[in-house]
Short mmCIF file of C-alpha atoms in Angstrom, two decimals:
data_model
loop_
_atom_site.label_atom_id
_atom_site.label_comp_id
_atom_site.label_asym_id
_atom_site.label_seq_id
_atom_site.Cartn_x
_atom_site.Cartn_y
_atom_site.Cartn_z
CA MET A 1 0.00 0.00 0.00
CA ILE A 2 2.96 2.29 0.71
CA THR A 3 6.20 1.39 -1.00
CA LEU A 4 9.55 3.07 -0.43
CA THR A 5 12.21 2.20 -2.97
CA GLN A 6 15.86 3.08 -2.45
CA VAL A 7 14.99 6.23 -0.53
CA SER A 8 17.82 8.51 0.56
CA LYS A 9 17.61 11.77 2.44
CA ALA A 10 20.33 14.06 3.70
CA TYR A 11 20.22 17.55 5.17
CA ARG A 12 22.68 20.37 4.80
CA THR A 13 24.22 21.44 8.06
CA THR A 14 27.00 23.86 8.86
CA ARG A 15 29.29 20.83 9.09
CA GLY A 16 28.45 19.41 5.70
CA MET A 17 25.80 16.94 4.66
CA HIS A 18 24.13 14.88 7.33
CA VAL A 19 22.77 11.62 5.93
CA VAL A 20 19.55 10.60 7.66
CA LEU A 21 18.27 7.77 5.47
CA SER A 22 20.37 5.88 2.97
CA ASN A 23 18.93 3.59 0.32
CA LEU A 24 16.01 2.60 2.47
CA SER A 25 13.45 0.26 0.92
CA ALA A 26 10.33 -0.83 2.73
CA GLU A 27 6.79 -1.89 2.14
CA PHE A 28 3.86 -1.20 4.42
CA ALA A 29 0.85 -3.43 3.93
CA SER A 30 -2.67 -2.38 4.84
CA GLY A 31 -4.34 -3.89 7.87
CA ARG A 32 -1.12 -4.36 9.83
CA ASN A 33 -0.34 -1.73 12.42
CA ILE A 34 3.35 -1.20 12.51
CA GLY A 35 5.58 0.48 15.04
CA ILE A 36 8.90 2.02 14.12
CA ILE A 37 11.34 2.39 16.93
CA GLY A 38 14.58 4.33 16.95
CA ARG A 39 16.69 6.55 19.13
CA ASN A 40 16.41 10.31 19.14
CA GLY A 41 17.87 11.57 15.90
CA ALA A 42 17.65 8.22 14.13
CA GLY A 43 15.44 9.84 11.46
CA LYS A 44 11.99 8.74 12.62
CA SER A 45 10.29 12.06 11.97
CA THR A 46 12.09 12.46 8.65
CA LEU A 47 10.83 9.03 7.62
CA MET A 48 7.29 10.05 8.58
CA ARG A 49 7.45 13.24 6.53
CA LEU A 50 8.71 11.28 3.54
CA ILE A 51 5.95 8.67 3.88
CA SER A 52 3.33 11.41 4.19
CA GLY A 53 4.67 13.24 1.14
CA ALA A 54 5.35 16.51 2.94
CA GLU A 55 9.03 16.22 2.05
CA TRP A 56 10.61 14.66 -0.99
CA PRO A 57 13.48 12.21 -0.91
CA ASP A 58 16.81 13.22 -2.45
CA SER A 59 16.67 10.03 -4.47
CA GLY A 60 14.39 7.03 -4.66
CA THR A 61 10.61 6.92 -4.75
CA VAL A 62 7.72 6.80 -2.33
CA VAL A 63 4.48 5.40 -3.74
CA ARG A 64 1.26 5.79 -1.80
CA ARG A 65 -1.80 3.84 -2.84
CA ALA A 66 -3.96 5.04 0.03
CA ARG A 67 -5.12 8.22 1.71
CA VAL A 68 -2.29 8.92 4.11
CA SER A 69 -2.53 11.40 6.96
CA TRP A 70 0.01 14.06 7.78
CA PRO A 71 2.37 13.04 10.61
CA VAL A 72 0.17 13.57 13.65
CA GLY A 73 2.24 14.80 16.56
CA PHE A 74 2.86 17.66 18.95
CA SER A 75 4.39 20.06 16.54
CA GLY A 76 3.91 21.46 13.12
CA GLY A 77 0.88 22.41 11.15
CA PHE A 78 -0.80 24.75 13.61
CA SER A 79 -0.51 28.52 13.52
CA GLY A 80 -0.17 29.83 17.04
CA SER A 81 -2.04 33.05 16.32
CA LEU A 82 -5.14 31.24 15.06
CA THR A 83 -7.63 29.51 17.33
CA GLY A 84 -8.07 25.76 17.47
CA ALA A 85 -11.31 26.15 15.53
CA GLU A 86 -9.68 28.19 12.78
CA ASN A 87 -6.86 25.71 12.43
CA ALA A 88 -9.40 22.90 12.25
CA ARG A 89 -11.41 24.72 9.61
CA PHE A 90 -8.29 25.15 7.47
CA VAL A 91 -7.37 21.48 7.66
CA ALA A 92 -10.95 20.43 6.89
CA ARG A 93 -10.91 22.65 3.80
CA ILE A 94 -7.63 21.40 2.38
CA TYR A 95 -8.88 17.83 2.70
CA GLY A 96 -12.21 18.76 1.14
CA MET A 97 -14.29 17.88 4.20
CA PRO A 98 -17.42 19.72 5.33
CA THR A 99 -16.12 22.14 7.96
CA ASP A 100 -19.19 21.91 10.23
CA ARG A 101 -18.91 18.16 10.58
CA VAL A 102 -15.17 18.28 11.25
CA LEU A 103 -15.57 21.04 13.83
CA ALA A 104 -18.33 19.21 15.65
CA PHE A 105 -16.25 16.06 15.80
CA VAL A 106 -13.13 17.86 17.01
CA ILE A 107 -15.00 19.75 19.74
CA GLU A 108 -16.45 16.53 21.03
CA PHE A 109 -13.32 14.41 20.72
CA SER A 110 -10.62 16.83 21.86
CA GLU A 111 -12.53 18.01 24.94
CA LEU A 112 -10.74 21.34 24.67
CA GLY A 113 -13.82 23.19 25.86
CA GLU A 114 -13.52 26.97 25.69
CA TYR A 115 -9.88 26.64 24.64
CA PHE A 116 -11.13 25.60 21.21
CA ASP A 117 -11.82 29.27 20.49
CA MET A 118 -8.52 30.53 21.85
CA PRO A 119 -5.24 30.93 19.98
CA VAL A 120 -3.28 27.70 19.77
CA LYS A 121 -0.23 29.44 21.25
CA THR A 122 -2.02 29.44 24.60
CA TYR A 123 -2.28 25.62 24.55
CA SER A 124 -0.14 23.24 26.54
CA SER A 125 1.68 20.59 24.51
CA GLY A 126 -0.86 18.02 25.63
CA MET A 127 -3.71 20.19 24.37
CA ARG A 128 -1.99 20.67 21.03
CA ALA A 129 -1.60 16.95 20.71
CA ARG A 130 -5.27 16.44 21.57
CA LEU A 131 -6.27 18.92 18.89
CA ALA A 132 -3.99 17.28 16.33
CA PHE A 133 -5.22 13.84 17.18
CA ALA A 134 -8.91 14.75 17.15
CA LEU A 135 -8.46 16.56 13.84
CA SER A 136 -6.80 13.60 12.19
CA MET A 137 -9.59 11.32 13.42
CA ALA A 138 -12.18 13.67 11.96
CA ILE A 139 -10.85 13.00 8.50
CA ASP A 140 -11.11 9.50 7.09
CA PHE A 141 -7.62 8.35 6.31
CA ASP A 142 -6.61 4.85 5.28
CA VAL A 143 -3.28 5.24 7.02
CA TYR A 144 -2.57 7.26 10.13
CA LEU A 145 1.00 8.36 10.68
CA VAL A 146 1.47 8.98 14.38
CA ASP A 147 4.57 10.62 15.76
CA GLU A 148 4.99 9.97 19.50
CA ILE A 149 1.56 11.30 20.19
CA THR A 150 -0.18 8.48 22.00
CA ALA A 151 1.90 8.79 25.13
CA VAL A 152 0.40 12.19 25.88
CA GLY A 153 -2.79 13.20 27.53
CA ASP A 154 -4.27 11.71 30.63
CA ALA A 155 -5.42 8.12 30.96
CA HIS A 156 -8.92 9.15 29.92
CA PHE A 157 -7.77 10.62 26.62
CA GLN A 158 -5.52 7.66 25.95
CA ARG A 159 -8.45 5.31 26.40
CA LYS A 160 -10.41 7.40 23.98
CA CYS A 161 -7.65 7.24 21.35
CA ARG A 162 -7.37 3.53 21.75
CA SER A 163 -11.05 2.90 21.26
CA ALA A 164 -11.13 5.28 18.29
CA PHE A 165 -8.44 3.23 16.62
CA GLU A 166 -10.09 -0.05 17.52
CA ASP A 167 -13.31 1.23 15.96
CA ARG A 168 -11.65 1.75 12.62
CA ARG A 169 -9.21 -1.11 12.83
CA ASP A 170 -10.70 -2.85 9.80
CA ARG A 171 -10.43 0.20 7.55
CA ALA A 172 -7.46 2.14 8.85
CA THR A 173 -3.83 1.22 9.40
CA LEU A 174 -1.49 2.81 11.90
CA ILE A 175 2.17 3.59 11.46
CA ILE A 176 3.57 4.77 14.77
CA VAL A 177 7.07 6.02 15.45
CA SER A 178 8.37 6.11 18.97
CA HIS A 179 11.48 5.73 21.05
CA ASP A 180 9.46 3.87 23.62
CA LEU A 181 8.29 0.31 23.15
CA THR A 182 5.31 0.45 25.52
CA THR A 183 3.21 2.49 23.09
CA ILE A 184 4.17 0.30 20.18
CA ARG A 185 3.47 -2.87 22.11
CA SER A 186 -0.05 -1.80 22.90
CA TYR A 187 -1.01 -0.68 19.39
CA CYS A 188 1.02 -2.61 16.86
CA ASP A 189 1.17 -6.05 15.34
CA SER A 190 4.74 -5.77 14.20
CA CYS A 191 7.73 -3.57 14.63
CA ALA A 192 10.76 -2.30 12.79
CA VAL A 193 13.91 -0.71 14.09
CA LEU A 194 15.33 2.39 12.44
CA ARG A 195 19.04 2.81 12.82
CA GLN A 196 21.98 3.94 10.72
CA GLY A 197 19.61 5.07 8.01
CA GLN A 198 18.13 1.63 7.56
CA LEU A 199 14.86 0.01 8.57
CA GLN A 200 15.00 -3.54 9.92
CA PHE A 201 11.69 -5.36 10.16
CA CYS A 202 11.29 -7.80 13.01
CA ASP A 203 9.00 -10.80 13.38
CA SER A 204 8.01 -9.94 16.91
CA ILE A 205 8.11 -6.93 19.15
CA ASP A 206 10.37 -8.81 21.55
CA GLU A 207 12.86 -9.33 18.77
CA ALA A 208 12.70 -5.62 17.96
CA GLN A 209 13.38 -4.86 21.60
CA ARG A 210 16.49 -7.06 21.62
CA LEU A 211 17.73 -5.42 18.43
CA TYR A 212 16.94 -1.93 19.71
CA GLU A 213 18.67 -2.45 23.01
CA SER A 214 21.73 -4.12 21.54
CA MET B 1 -8.23 16.40 -12.91
CA ASP B 2 -8.56 15.26 -9.34
CA SER B 3 -5.28 16.85 -8.39
CA VAL B 4 -6.30 20.14 -10.02
CA LEU B 5 -9.44 20.17 -7.87
CA THR B 6 -7.39 19.42 -4.75
CA GLN B 7 -5.06 22.29 -5.56
CA ILE B 8 -7.98 24.67 -6.06
CA GLN B 9 -9.39 23.53 -2.72
CA VAL B 10 -6.03 24.14 -1.05
CA VAL B 11 -5.55 27.57 -2.60
CA TYR B 12 -9.05 28.58 -1.54
CA ALA B 13 -8.40 27.42 2.03
CA LEU B 14 -5.10 29.30 2.06
CA ILE B 15 -6.72 32.52 0.84
CA LEU B 16 -9.36 32.37 3.58
CA ARG B 17 -6.65 31.66 6.12
CA GLU B 18 -4.47 34.46 4.85
CA THR B 19 -7.25 37.03 5.12
CA ARG B 20 -7.54 35.99 8.73
CA THR B 21 -3.83 36.02 9.64
CA ARG B 22 -3.13 39.17 7.69
CA PHE B 23 -6.11 41.37 8.42
CA GLY B 24 -6.77 40.15 11.94
CA GLN B 25 -9.89 39.45 13.92
CA ASN B 26 -11.38 42.73 12.97
CA ARG B 27 -13.50 42.92 9.86
CA LEU B 28 -12.24 46.47 9.40
CA GLY B 29 -8.79 44.97 8.87
CA TYR B 30 -9.56 44.22 5.27
CA LEU B 31 -10.94 47.70 4.73
CA TRP B 32 -7.57 49.11 5.82
CA ALA B 33 -5.81 46.96 3.25
CA ILE B 34 -8.02 48.41 0.53
CA LEU B 35 -7.67 51.94 1.83
CA GLU B 36 -3.89 51.84 1.80
CA PRO B 37 -3.55 52.43 -1.96
CA VAL B 38 -6.40 54.92 -1.74
CA PHE B 39 -4.41 56.99 0.75
CA PHE B 40 -1.35 56.69 -1.42
CA VAL B 41 -3.13 58.19 -4.43
CA THR B 42 -4.95 60.82 -2.37
CA THR B 43 -1.74 62.02 -0.76
CA PHE B 44 -0.08 62.57 -4.12
CA ALA B 45 -3.19 64.25 -5.53
CA LEU B 46 -3.13 66.66 -2.56
CA VAL B 47 0.54 67.43 -3.12
CA TYR B 48 -0.22 68.24 -6.76
CA ARG B 49 -3.07 70.48 -5.66
CA ILE B 50 -0.97 72.28 -3.04
CA LEU B 51 1.92 72.82 -5.44
CA GLY B 52 -0.58 74.10 -7.97
CA ARG B 53 0.54 71.55 -10.52
CA ALA B 54 -1.83 70.00 -13.01
CA ALA B 55 -1.68 66.67 -14.75
CA PRO B 56 -0.31 66.75 -18.30
CA ALA B 57 -2.70 67.45 -21.19
CA ARG B 58 -5.40 68.64 -18.77
CA MET B 59 -6.17 65.15 -17.62
CA PRO B 60 -8.01 65.13 -14.27
CA ILE B 61 -5.41 64.57 -11.60
CA VAL B 62 -7.02 61.76 -9.60
CA PRO B 63 -7.63 59.37 -12.53
CA PHE B 64 -4.23 60.30 -13.95
CA LEU B 65 -2.42 59.30 -10.75
CA THR B 66 -4.67 56.28 -10.15
CA THR B 67 -3.99 54.81 -13.59
CA GLY B 68 -0.27 55.25 -12.93
CA PHE B 69 0.00 54.17 -9.31
CA MET B 70 -2.32 51.19 -9.35
CA PRO B 71 -0.44 49.14 -11.98
CA TYR B 72 2.77 49.96 -10.12
CA LEU B 73 1.27 49.00 -6.74
CA LEU B 74 -0.17 45.79 -8.18
CA PHE B 75 3.28 44.92 -9.43
CA ARG B 76 5.07 45.90 -6.23
CA GLU B 77 2.67 44.31 -3.75
CA SER B 78 2.10 41.02 -5.54
CA SER B 79 5.82 40.46 -6.09
CA GLY B 80 6.78 41.57 -2.59
CA ARG B 81 4.19 39.54 -0.72
CA GLY B 82 4.47 36.55 -3.04
CA MET B 83 8.20 36.49 -2.40
CA HIS B 84 7.71 35.78 1.33
CA ALA B 85 4.96 33.20 0.82
CA ILE B 86 7.05 30.14 1.71
CA GLU B 87 8.99 31.80 4.50
CA ALA B 88 5.81 32.98 6.23
CA ASN B 89 3.88 29.73 5.85
CA ARG B 90 6.57 27.07 6.04
CA GLY B 91 4.65 25.27 8.78
CA LEU B 92 1.74 24.59 6.44
CA LEU B 93 3.93 22.53 4.11
CA PHE B 94 3.72 19.98 6.89
CA TYR B 95 0.42 19.00 5.27
CA PRO B 96 1.32 17.04 2.14
CA GLN B 97 -1.68 18.56 0.34
CA VAL B 98 -0.09 21.99 0.48
CA ARG B 99 2.63 22.62 -2.07
CA PRO B 100 4.95 25.63 -2.14
CA LEU B 101 3.30 26.80 -5.35
CA ASP B 102 -0.09 26.89 -3.61
CA LEU B 103 1.25 29.24 -0.95
CA ILE B 104 2.53 31.64 -3.60
CA VAL B 105 -0.61 31.47 -5.76
CA ALA B 106 -2.85 32.11 -2.75
CA ARG B 107 -0.87 35.16 -1.63
CA SER B 108 -0.66 36.70 -5.09
CA THR B 109 -4.36 36.14 -5.73
CA LEU B 110 -5.35 37.87 -2.51
CA GLU B 111 -2.98 40.74 -3.16
CA VAL B 112 -4.17 41.26 -6.73
CA ALA B 113 -7.83 41.08 -5.73
CA THR B 114 -7.28 43.64 -2.96
CA ASN B 115 -5.56 46.13 -5.24
CA ILE B 116 -8.08 45.73 -8.06
CA LEU B 117 -10.81 46.40 -5.49
CA ALA B 118 -8.92 49.48 -4.38
CA PHE B 119 -8.78 50.67 -7.99
CA GLY B 120 -12.52 50.13 -8.33
CA LEU B 121 -13.14 51.99 -5.09
CA ILE B 122 -11.13 55.03 -6.16
CA VAL B 123 -12.87 55.18 -9.54
CA ALA B 124 -16.30 54.74 -7.91
CA VAL B 125 -15.78 57.41 -5.26
CA TYR B 126 -14.21 59.82 -7.73
CA SER B 127 -16.94 59.46 -10.33
CA THR B 128 -19.63 59.84 -7.68
CA TYR B 129 -17.90 63.01 -6.52
CA THR B 130 -17.56 64.51 -10.02
CA GLY B 131 -20.92 63.15 -11.15
CA SER B 132 -19.60 61.51 -14.29
CA LEU B 133 -17.88 58.29 -15.19
CA ASP B 134 -16.04 58.32 -18.48
CA ILE B 135 -13.78 55.37 -19.17
CA SER B 136 -12.85 55.05 -22.82
CA ASP B 137 -12.24 51.29 -22.88
CA PRO B 138 -12.75 49.46 -19.56
CA LEU B 139 -11.46 46.18 -20.98
CA GLN B 140 -8.19 47.78 -21.94
CA VAL B 141 -7.86 49.17 -18.40
CA LEU B 142 -8.23 45.65 -17.05
CA VAL B 143 -5.62 44.40 -19.53
CA GLY B 144 -3.13 46.99 -18.25
CA LEU B 145 -3.84 46.16 -14.61
CA GLY B 146 -3.86 42.43 -15.33
CA LEU B 147 -0.47 42.53 -17.04
CA ALA B 148 1.01 44.42 -14.09
CA ALA B 149 -0.48 41.84 -11.72
CA GLY B 150 0.89 39.05 -13.92
CA ILE B 151 4.43 40.44 -13.94
CA GLY B 152 4.31 41.01 -10.18
CA SER B 153 2.96 37.56 -9.39
CA SER B 154 5.38 35.72 -11.65
CA LEU B 155 8.29 37.76 -10.30
CA GLY B 156 7.10 36.93 -6.77
CA LEU B 157 7.07 33.24 -7.69
CA THR B 158 10.60 33.40 -9.10
CA LEU B 159 12.02 35.32 -6.14
CA CYS B 160 10.20 33.11 -3.64
CA ALA B 161 11.48 29.87 -5.16
CA ALA B 162 14.97 31.34 -5.58
CA SER B 163 15.04 32.41 -1.92
CA VAL B 164 14.81 28.74 -0.93
CA PHE B 165 18.31 28.37 -2.38
CA SER B 166 19.72 31.64 -1.13
CA SER B 167 18.00 33.84 1.40
CA SER B 168 19.92 36.93 0.24
CA ILE B 169 17.71 36.96 -2.89
CA GLU B 170 15.02 38.70 -0.84
CA ARG B 171 17.24 41.71 -0.32
CA LEU B 172 17.25 42.30 -4.07
CA HIS B 173 13.56 43.13 -4.14
CA GLY B 174 13.67 46.62 -2.64
CA PRO B 175 16.57 47.99 -4.72
CA LEU B 176 15.02 46.40 -7.81
CA ILE B 177 11.50 47.72 -7.33
CA ARG B 178 11.94 51.15 -5.76
CA PRO B 179 13.61 52.91 -8.70
CA LEU B 180 10.75 51.75 -10.92
CA PHE B 181 8.51 54.17 -9.04
CA TRP B 182 10.32 56.96 -10.89
CA PHE B 183 10.98 55.17 -14.16
CA SER B 184 7.56 53.74 -15.00
CA GLY B 185 5.79 56.86 -16.17
CA LEU B 186 3.58 57.09 -13.09
CA MET B 187 3.60 60.90 -13.08
CA TYR B 188 4.31 61.68 -16.71
CA PRO B 189 3.15 60.27 -20.07
CA THR B 190 6.20 58.59 -21.61
CA ALA B 191 5.09 59.68 -25.09
CA GLN B 192 6.17 63.24 -24.21
CA LEU B 193 9.74 62.20 -23.46
CA PRO B 194 12.60 62.70 -25.94
CA SER B 195 12.75 59.59 -28.09
CA GLY B 196 16.06 58.38 -26.61
CA TYR B 197 14.64 58.27 -23.09
CA ARG B 198 11.35 56.89 -24.32
CA LYS B 199 13.09 53.96 -26.00
CA LEU B 200 15.15 53.32 -22.88
CA LEU B 201 12.08 53.33 -20.62
CA ALA B 202 10.24 50.98 -22.97
CA TYR B 203 12.54 48.19 -21.71
CA ASN B 204 10.70 48.51 -18.42
CA PRO B 205 7.58 46.34 -18.73
CA ILE B 206 5.72 48.38 -16.10
CA VAL B 207 5.78 51.37 -18.48
CA HIS B 208 3.71 49.29 -20.90
CA CYS B 209 1.24 48.33 -18.19
CA VAL B 210 0.81 51.95 -17.06
CA GLU B 211 0.41 53.30 -20.58
CA LEU B 212 -2.02 50.56 -21.59
CA THR B 213 -4.11 51.34 -18.52
CA ARG B 214 -4.12 55.04 -19.41
CA THR B 215 -4.98 54.55 -23.08
CA GLY B 216 -7.89 52.46 -21.86
CA TYR B 217 -9.00 55.08 -19.37
CA PHE B 218 -8.63 58.38 -21.19
CA ARG B 219 -10.23 59.12 -24.52
CA GLY B 220 -7.62 60.34 -26.99
CA TYR B 221 -4.63 59.38 -24.85
CA ARG B 222 -1.98 58.12 -27.27
CA ALA B 223 0.88 55.79 -26.46
CA ASP B 224 1.76 54.08 -29.73
CA HIS B 225 5.12 52.86 -28.50
CA VAL B 226 3.65 50.35 -26.04
CA GLY B 227 1.72 47.12 -26.41
CA PRO B 228 0.71 44.00 -24.48
CA ILE B 229 3.22 41.68 -26.20
CA TYR B 230 6.33 42.88 -24.38
CA PRO B 231 4.87 42.47 -20.85
CA LEU B 232 3.46 39.08 -21.88
CA VAL B 233 6.94 37.93 -22.87
CA TRP B 234 8.16 38.97 -19.42
CA ILE B 235 5.36 37.05 -17.76
CA ALA B 236 6.05 33.91 -19.81
CA ALA B 237 9.79 34.07 -19.08
CA LEU B 238 9.33 34.70 -15.34
CA LEU B 239 6.68 31.99 -15.07
CA PHE B 240 8.93 29.48 -16.79
CA LEU B 241 11.87 30.35 -14.58
CA GLY B 242 9.75 30.49 -11.43
CA LEU B 243 8.01 27.16 -12.01
CA ALA B 244 11.32 25.44 -12.78
CA LEU B 245 12.84 26.87 -9.59
CA GLU B 246 9.77 25.89 -7.58
CA ARG B 247 10.10 22.26 -8.73
CA ALA B 248 13.74 22.21 -7.71
CA ALA B 249 12.93 23.96 -4.42
CA ARG B 250 10.49 21.26 -3.36
CA ARG B 251 13.34 18.82 -2.83
CA ARG B 252 15.41 21.42 -1.03
CA LEU B 253 12.80 22.51 1.48
CA VAL B 254 13.44 21.42 5.03
CA LEU B 255 10.36 21.50 7.19
CA SER B 256 11.87 21.49 10.63
#
């Protein structure tokens, strides 16, 4: 459903090129939630942006045969000066969704209350994540790219996220990146380890843990 | 076809968003944006009045200045604001739907619409005040304004995409644009210039836009040395360059 072929990505830094991904090939099938684990700086977020299509690889191709979300996480995508509602309206419009329906869903799901009509810059990071998560759930994606988000929020919100994903398990696939195996263990069927610019798929999450900790 | 529709959707969403971030909560915010060029023209008209100067060939001073300033402002504003489109909205590229080109198109469209509205407002208020509206060829006026908007927008696209490669490009804009205020025939008909100067100024595409707007506005205004072809060539060249740069810039953009 999503195929990466020989994907490389490097960034310019003051100390020359920094290679993040080198010749990475991978295939993500639908219906199998997958967790990607890697240390800070291993290139997890870069990989997510490439899968989503927000950034382009330096070489290689990324083919998406499904409606893929943006990388849902704490950061990015919201303008601090606009309110939660205005941000939500914008995202609904670019995805061609009826704004009323999206807004109603987000109000209900995010439980932001009166904060929904306040500028996003007044939000805590947990509230931003709740807004991002609710917004992504309001739009019907085939694949949800989730960037470290599920560990936030209180137990109540986490339960809500879990049941939302279980509800759409048969029509939506999750790709989660994290540096923490607990999240991945509770959501995913399989796991891959990202290190040295390469993605290694593992048969079980325990195997991924051994590889990650080695 | 699907992707064209998506892009239209995205540009529309961006325009609505831009009106909000740029003009603020207040509905009056947009009014200020329209009034800005109006003040510009009025100030110069007052200076003319105070100095006791008249427009050349007994043209009424307000339409004379408006037909000069508005093409110039369209050009200046759409290129200047378009140029910063990516820089100001980098965070939105986080959504894969939004492409750099969309950001630039949305900004230019809003800028052009605002300035055309301002032009309409000046003409409407002025003709109400004088009690008569006499535009020789309204279509021609729109051609002149449209060409100026086209050059500005395509220049904005080129500068914006180029600034992804080198941020010092943005500093070029001011020194490039400001002198054109004096060399685009805003306050004098270029047909009255000695032929050497006239030929030199005709290399400036904004001169063509200004003169085309004036020949459309004033009955009997002659400017045989200008035409729409030259500005169109500029637009085509800038568009080609800008779109090529934008394609290359997409790979270069770093989102975080």
